[in-house]
Coordinates of C-alpha atoms and ligand atoms in Angstrom, one line a residue:
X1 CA -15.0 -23.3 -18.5
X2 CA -13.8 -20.8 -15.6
X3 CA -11.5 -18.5 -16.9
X4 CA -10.3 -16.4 -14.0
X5 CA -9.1 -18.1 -10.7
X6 CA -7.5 -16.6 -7.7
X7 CA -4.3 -18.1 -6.4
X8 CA -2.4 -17.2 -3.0
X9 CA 0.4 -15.8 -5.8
X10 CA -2.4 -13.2 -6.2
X11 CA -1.9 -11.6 -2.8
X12 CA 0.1 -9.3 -0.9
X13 CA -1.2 -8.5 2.5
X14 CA -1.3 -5.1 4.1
X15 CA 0.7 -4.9 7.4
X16 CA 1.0 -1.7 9.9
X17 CA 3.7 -1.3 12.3
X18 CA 3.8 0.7 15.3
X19 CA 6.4 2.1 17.8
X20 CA 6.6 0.9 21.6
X21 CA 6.5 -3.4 22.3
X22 CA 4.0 -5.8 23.1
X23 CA 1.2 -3.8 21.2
X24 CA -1.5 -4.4 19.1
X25 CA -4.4 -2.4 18.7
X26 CA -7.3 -3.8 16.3
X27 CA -8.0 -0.8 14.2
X28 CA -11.8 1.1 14.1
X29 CA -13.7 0.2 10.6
X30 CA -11.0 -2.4 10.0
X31 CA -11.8 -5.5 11.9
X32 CA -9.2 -8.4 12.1
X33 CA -6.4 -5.0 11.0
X34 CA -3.8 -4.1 13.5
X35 CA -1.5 -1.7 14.5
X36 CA 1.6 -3.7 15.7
X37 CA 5.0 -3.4 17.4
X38 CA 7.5 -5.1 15.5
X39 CA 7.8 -8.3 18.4
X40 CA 3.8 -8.6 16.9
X41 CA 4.3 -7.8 13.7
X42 CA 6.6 -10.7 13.8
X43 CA 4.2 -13.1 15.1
X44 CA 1.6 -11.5 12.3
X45 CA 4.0 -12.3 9.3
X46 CA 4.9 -15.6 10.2
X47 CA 0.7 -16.3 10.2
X48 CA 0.7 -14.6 7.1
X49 CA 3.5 -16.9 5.3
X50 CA 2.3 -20.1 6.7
X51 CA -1.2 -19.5 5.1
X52 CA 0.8 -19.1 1.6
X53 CA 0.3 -16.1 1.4
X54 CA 3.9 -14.9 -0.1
X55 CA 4.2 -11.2 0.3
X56 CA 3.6 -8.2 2.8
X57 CA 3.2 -4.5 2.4
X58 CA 4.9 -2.6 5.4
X59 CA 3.1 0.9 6.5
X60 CA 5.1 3.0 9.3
X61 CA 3.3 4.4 12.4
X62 CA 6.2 6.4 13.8
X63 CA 6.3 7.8 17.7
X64 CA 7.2 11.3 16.5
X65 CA 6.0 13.1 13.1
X66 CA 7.4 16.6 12.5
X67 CA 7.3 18.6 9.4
X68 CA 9.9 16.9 7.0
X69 CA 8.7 13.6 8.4
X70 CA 11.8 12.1 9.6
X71 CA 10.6 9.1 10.8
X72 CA 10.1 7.7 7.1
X73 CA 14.0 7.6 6.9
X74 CA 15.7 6.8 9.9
X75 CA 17.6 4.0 10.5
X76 CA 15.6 3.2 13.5
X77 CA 12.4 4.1 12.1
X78 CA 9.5 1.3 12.9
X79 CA 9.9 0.0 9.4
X80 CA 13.5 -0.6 9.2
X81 CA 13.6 -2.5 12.6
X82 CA 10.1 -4.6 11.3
X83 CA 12.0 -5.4 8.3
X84 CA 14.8 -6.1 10.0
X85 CA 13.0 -8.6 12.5
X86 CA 10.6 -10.1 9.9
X87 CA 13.8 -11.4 7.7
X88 CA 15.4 -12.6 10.9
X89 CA 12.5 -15.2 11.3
X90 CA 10.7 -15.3 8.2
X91 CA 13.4 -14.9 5.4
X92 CA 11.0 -16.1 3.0
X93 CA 8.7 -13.7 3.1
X94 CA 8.6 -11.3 0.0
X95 CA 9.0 -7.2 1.5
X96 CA 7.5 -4.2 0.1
X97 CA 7.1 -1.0 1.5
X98 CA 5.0 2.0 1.1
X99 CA 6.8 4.9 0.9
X100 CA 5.1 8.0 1.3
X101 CA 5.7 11.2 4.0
X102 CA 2.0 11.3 4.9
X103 CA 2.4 8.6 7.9
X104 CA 5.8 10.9 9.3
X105 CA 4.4 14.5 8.5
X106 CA 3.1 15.9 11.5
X107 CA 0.8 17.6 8.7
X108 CA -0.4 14.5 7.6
X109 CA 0.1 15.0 3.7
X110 CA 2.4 13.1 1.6
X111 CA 4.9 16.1 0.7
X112 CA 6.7 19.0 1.8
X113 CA 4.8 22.4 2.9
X114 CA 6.0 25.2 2.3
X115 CA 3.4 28.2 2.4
X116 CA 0.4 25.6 2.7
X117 CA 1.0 24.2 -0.3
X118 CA 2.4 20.6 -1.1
X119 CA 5.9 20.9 -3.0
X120 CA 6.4 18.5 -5.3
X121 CA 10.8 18.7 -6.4
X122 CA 12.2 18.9 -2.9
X123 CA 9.8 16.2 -1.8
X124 CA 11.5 14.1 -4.0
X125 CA 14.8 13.9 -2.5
X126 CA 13.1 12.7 0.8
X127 CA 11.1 9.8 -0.8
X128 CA 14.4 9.3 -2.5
X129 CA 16.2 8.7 1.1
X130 CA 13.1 6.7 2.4
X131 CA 13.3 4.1 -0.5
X132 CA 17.0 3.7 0.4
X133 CA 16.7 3.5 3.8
X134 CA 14.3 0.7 3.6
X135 CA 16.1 -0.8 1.0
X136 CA 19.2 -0.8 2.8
X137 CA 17.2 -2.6 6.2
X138 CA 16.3 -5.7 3.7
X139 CA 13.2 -4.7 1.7
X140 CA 12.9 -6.6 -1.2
X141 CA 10.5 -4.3 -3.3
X142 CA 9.7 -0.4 -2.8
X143 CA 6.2 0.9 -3.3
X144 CA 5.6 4.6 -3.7
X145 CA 2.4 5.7 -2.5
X146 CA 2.8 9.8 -2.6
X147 CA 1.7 10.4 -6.2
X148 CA 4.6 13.3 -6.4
X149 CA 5.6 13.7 -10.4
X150 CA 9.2 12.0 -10.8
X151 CA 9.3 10.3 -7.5
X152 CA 9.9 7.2 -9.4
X153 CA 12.9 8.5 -11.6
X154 CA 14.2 9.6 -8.4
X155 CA 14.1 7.0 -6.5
X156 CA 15.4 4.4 -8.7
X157 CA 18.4 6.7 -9.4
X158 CA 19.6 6.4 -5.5
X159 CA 18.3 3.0 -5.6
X160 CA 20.8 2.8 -8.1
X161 CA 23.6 4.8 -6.8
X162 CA 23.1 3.1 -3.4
X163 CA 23.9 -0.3 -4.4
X164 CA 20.1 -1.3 -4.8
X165 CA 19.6 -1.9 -8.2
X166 CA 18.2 -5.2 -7.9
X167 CA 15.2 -3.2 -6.0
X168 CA 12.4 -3.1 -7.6
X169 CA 9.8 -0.4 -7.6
X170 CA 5.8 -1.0 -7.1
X171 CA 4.6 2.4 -7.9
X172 CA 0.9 3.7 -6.9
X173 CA 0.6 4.6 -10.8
X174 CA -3.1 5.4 -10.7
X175 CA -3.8 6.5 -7.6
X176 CA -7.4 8.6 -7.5
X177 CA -8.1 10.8 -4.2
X178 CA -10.7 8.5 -3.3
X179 CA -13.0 8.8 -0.1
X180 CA -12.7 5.0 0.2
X181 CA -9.1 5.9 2.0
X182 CA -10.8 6.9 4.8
X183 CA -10.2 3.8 7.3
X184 CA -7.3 3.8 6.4
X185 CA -6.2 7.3 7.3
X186 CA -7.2 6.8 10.9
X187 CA -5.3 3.1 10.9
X188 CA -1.6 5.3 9.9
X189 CA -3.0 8.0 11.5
X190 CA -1.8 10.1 8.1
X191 CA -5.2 12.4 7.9
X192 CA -4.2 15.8 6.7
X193 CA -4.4 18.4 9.4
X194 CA -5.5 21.1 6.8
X195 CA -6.7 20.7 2.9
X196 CA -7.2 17.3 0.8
X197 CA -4.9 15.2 -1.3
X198 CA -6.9 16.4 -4.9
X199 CA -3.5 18.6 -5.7
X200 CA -1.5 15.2 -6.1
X201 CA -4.2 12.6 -6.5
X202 CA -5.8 12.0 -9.3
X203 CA -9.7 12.7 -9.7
X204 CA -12.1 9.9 -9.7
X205 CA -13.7 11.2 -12.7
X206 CA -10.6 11.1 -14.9
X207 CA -9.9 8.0 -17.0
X208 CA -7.7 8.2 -20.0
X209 CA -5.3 10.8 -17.6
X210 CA -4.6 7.2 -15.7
X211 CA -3.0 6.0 -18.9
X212 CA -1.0 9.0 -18.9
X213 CA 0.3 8.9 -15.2
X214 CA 0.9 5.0 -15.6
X215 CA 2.9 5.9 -18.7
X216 CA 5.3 8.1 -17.0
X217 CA 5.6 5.9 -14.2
X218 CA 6.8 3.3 -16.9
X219 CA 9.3 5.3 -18.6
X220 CA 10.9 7.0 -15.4
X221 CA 11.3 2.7 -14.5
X222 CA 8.5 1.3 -12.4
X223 CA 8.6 -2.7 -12.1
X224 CA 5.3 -3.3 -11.7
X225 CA 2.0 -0.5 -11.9
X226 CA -0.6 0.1 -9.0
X227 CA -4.1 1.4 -9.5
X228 CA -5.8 2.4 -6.6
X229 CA -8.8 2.1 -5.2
X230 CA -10.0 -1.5 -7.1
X231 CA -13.6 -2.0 -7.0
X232 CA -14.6 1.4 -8.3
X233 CA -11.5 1.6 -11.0
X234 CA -11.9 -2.2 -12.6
X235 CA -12.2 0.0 -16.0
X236 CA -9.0 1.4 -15.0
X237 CA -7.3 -1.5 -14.0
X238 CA -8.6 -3.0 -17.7
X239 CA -7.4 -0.2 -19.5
X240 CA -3.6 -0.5 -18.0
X241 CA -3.4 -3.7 -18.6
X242 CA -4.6 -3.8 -22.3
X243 CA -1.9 -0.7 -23.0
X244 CA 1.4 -1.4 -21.3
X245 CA 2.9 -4.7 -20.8
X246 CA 4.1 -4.9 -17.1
X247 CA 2.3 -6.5 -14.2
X248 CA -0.6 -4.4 -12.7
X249 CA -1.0 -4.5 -9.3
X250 CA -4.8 -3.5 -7.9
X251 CA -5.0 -2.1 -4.1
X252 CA -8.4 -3.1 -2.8
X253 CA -8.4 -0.2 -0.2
X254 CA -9.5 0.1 3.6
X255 CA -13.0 1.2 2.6
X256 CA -13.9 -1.7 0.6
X257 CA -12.9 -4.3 3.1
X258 CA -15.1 -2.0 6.1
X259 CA -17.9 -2.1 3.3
X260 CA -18.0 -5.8 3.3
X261 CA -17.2 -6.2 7.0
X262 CA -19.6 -3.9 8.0
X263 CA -22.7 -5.2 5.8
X264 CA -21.5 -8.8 7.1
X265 CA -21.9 -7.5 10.7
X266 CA -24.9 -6.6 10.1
X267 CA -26.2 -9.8 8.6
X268 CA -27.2 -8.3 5.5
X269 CA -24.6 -9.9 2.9
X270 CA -22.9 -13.1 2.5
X271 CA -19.2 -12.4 3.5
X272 CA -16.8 -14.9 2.0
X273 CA -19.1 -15.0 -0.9
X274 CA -19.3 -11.4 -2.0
X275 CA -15.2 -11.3 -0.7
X276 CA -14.2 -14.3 -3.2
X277 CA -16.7 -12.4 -6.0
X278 CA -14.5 -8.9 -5.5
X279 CA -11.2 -10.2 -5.6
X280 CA -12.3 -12.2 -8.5
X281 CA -13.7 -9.2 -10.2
X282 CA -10.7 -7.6 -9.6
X283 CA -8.4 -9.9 -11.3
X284 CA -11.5 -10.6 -14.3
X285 CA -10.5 -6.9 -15.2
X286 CA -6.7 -7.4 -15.0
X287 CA -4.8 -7.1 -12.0
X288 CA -1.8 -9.6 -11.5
X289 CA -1.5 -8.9 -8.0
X290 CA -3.7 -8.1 -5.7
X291 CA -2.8 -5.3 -2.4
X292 CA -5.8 -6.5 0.0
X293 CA -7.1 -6.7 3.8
X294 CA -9.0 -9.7 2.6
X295 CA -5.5 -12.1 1.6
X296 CA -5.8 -14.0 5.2
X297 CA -9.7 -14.6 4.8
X298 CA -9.7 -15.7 1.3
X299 CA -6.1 -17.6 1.7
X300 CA -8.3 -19.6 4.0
X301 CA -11.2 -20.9 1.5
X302 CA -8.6 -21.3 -1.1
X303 CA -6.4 -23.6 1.3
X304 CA -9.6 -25.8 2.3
Ligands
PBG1 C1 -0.3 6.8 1.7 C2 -1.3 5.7 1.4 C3 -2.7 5.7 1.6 C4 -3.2 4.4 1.3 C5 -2.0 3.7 1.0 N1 -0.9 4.5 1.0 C6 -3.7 6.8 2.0 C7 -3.8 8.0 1.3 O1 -3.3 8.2 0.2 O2 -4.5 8.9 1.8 C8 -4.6 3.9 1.3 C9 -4.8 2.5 1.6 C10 -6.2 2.1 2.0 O3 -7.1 2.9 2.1 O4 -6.3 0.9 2.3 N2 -0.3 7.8 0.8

């Protein structure tokens, strides 16, 4: 009589790459997450593949950050090489990146400044060069995170022009500016220095606007449609799914994995159980696919 079952198919598992070798630094309010060199990050995604767990999302801690965020699209950036080193030894292993300025701006927000405010049109041409750039290193799938208006039209036209039409594009369609990012921020080291993200992310309290912003997302040629956070949006994630026929993808964000891990610490909730009971909830309201910390715990209660 069970109508919703998770599958390893479900996940894609969140991965953070860092500059320098031999390195990996368990991050604060994320137990079991690391920050990793690419020689780790290697030894990470083959764990991650031979658990079944078929896909990883690749986030970019870059030595340097300055103001146009370089880092995000240089050929020797920390992604590019991961990717690079990840399909040397693990070819099978499905690649997605995040691409978003907020982990190469010394600022810390996911655009341009120019007189303290986020710019949205020359941003674009940046994410644009990112997507390529990973793209052109071997990712299989791009994944914008910025919430910039027309990044995906944009980057699927260089994808395009580049050669990289067979690319696909993940976008963070629904993405609210959630406090539940806040692990997170201090894992890509991406907090703003100055101001909040509520100029480009959407506020919590807004629903039917989510239809709108996955809407555009669809028409300007996303693959597959994000909404972000999960646990707090599963009317979202239910409403996407009911209007538009493409996969929905759910990110079940830093904060509601340190939630779980913390109140597991603590000995005051059962931890697989409530884990399995989210991530089931989660696809219960929808979601194809699943973004989450939790893919290498619950891979290994489905695998028993
Ligand atoms: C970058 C980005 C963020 C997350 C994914 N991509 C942070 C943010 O928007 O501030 C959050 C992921 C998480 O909390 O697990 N824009």
């Amino acid at each position: 009589m069970r109508e919703t079952s998770l599958s390893l198919d479900d996940f894609i598992y969140p991965l953070f790459v860092t500059y320098g070798k031999n390195t990996r630094k368990e991050i604060k309010a994320m137990p079991g997450c690391f920050q990793e060199s690419v020689d780790k990050i290697v030894k990470h995604a083959k764990e991650v593949y031979s658990l079944g767990i078929p896909s990883v999302l690749l986030f970019g801690i870059p030595e340097h950050k300055d103001a146009l965020g370089s880092g995000a699209y240089d050929p020797h950036g920390v992604v590019q090489k991961a990717i690079k080193a990840i399909k040397d030894k693990v070819p099978n292993l499905y690649i997605i990146t995040d691409v978003c300025m907020c982990e190469y701006t010394s600022h810390g927000h996911c655009g341009i400044i120019e007189k303290g405010d986020v710019k949205n049109d020359p941003t674009l041409e940046l994410l644009a060069k990112e997507a390529v750039s990973h793209a052109g290193a071997g990712a299989d799938m791009v994944a914008p995170s910025d919430m910039m208006d027309g990044r995906v039209g944009a980057i699927r036209d260089a994808l395009d022009e580049e050669g990289f039409s067979e690319v696909p594009i993940m976008s963070y369609a629904a993405k609210y500016a959630s406090a539940f990012y806040g692990p997170f921020r201090d894992a890509a080291e991406s907090t703003p220095k100055f101001g909040d993200r509520r100029s480009y992310q959407m506020d919590p309290a807004n629903r039917r606007e989510a239809l709108k912003e996955v809407a555009l997302d669809i028409e300007e040629g996303a693959d597959i449609v994000m909404v972000k956070p999960a646990m707090t949006y599963l009317d979202i994630i239910s409403d996407v799914k009911n209007a538009f026929d493409l996969p929905v993808a759910a990110y079940n964000v830093s904060g509601e994995y340190s939630l779980i891990k913390a109140g597991a610490k603590l000995g005051w909730i059962d931890e697989s159980r409530v884990m399995m009971e989210v991530l089931t909830s989660i696809k219960r309201a929808g979601a194809d696919l699943i973004l989450t910390y939790f893919a290498k715990d619950a891979a290994k209660i489905l695998n028993k």
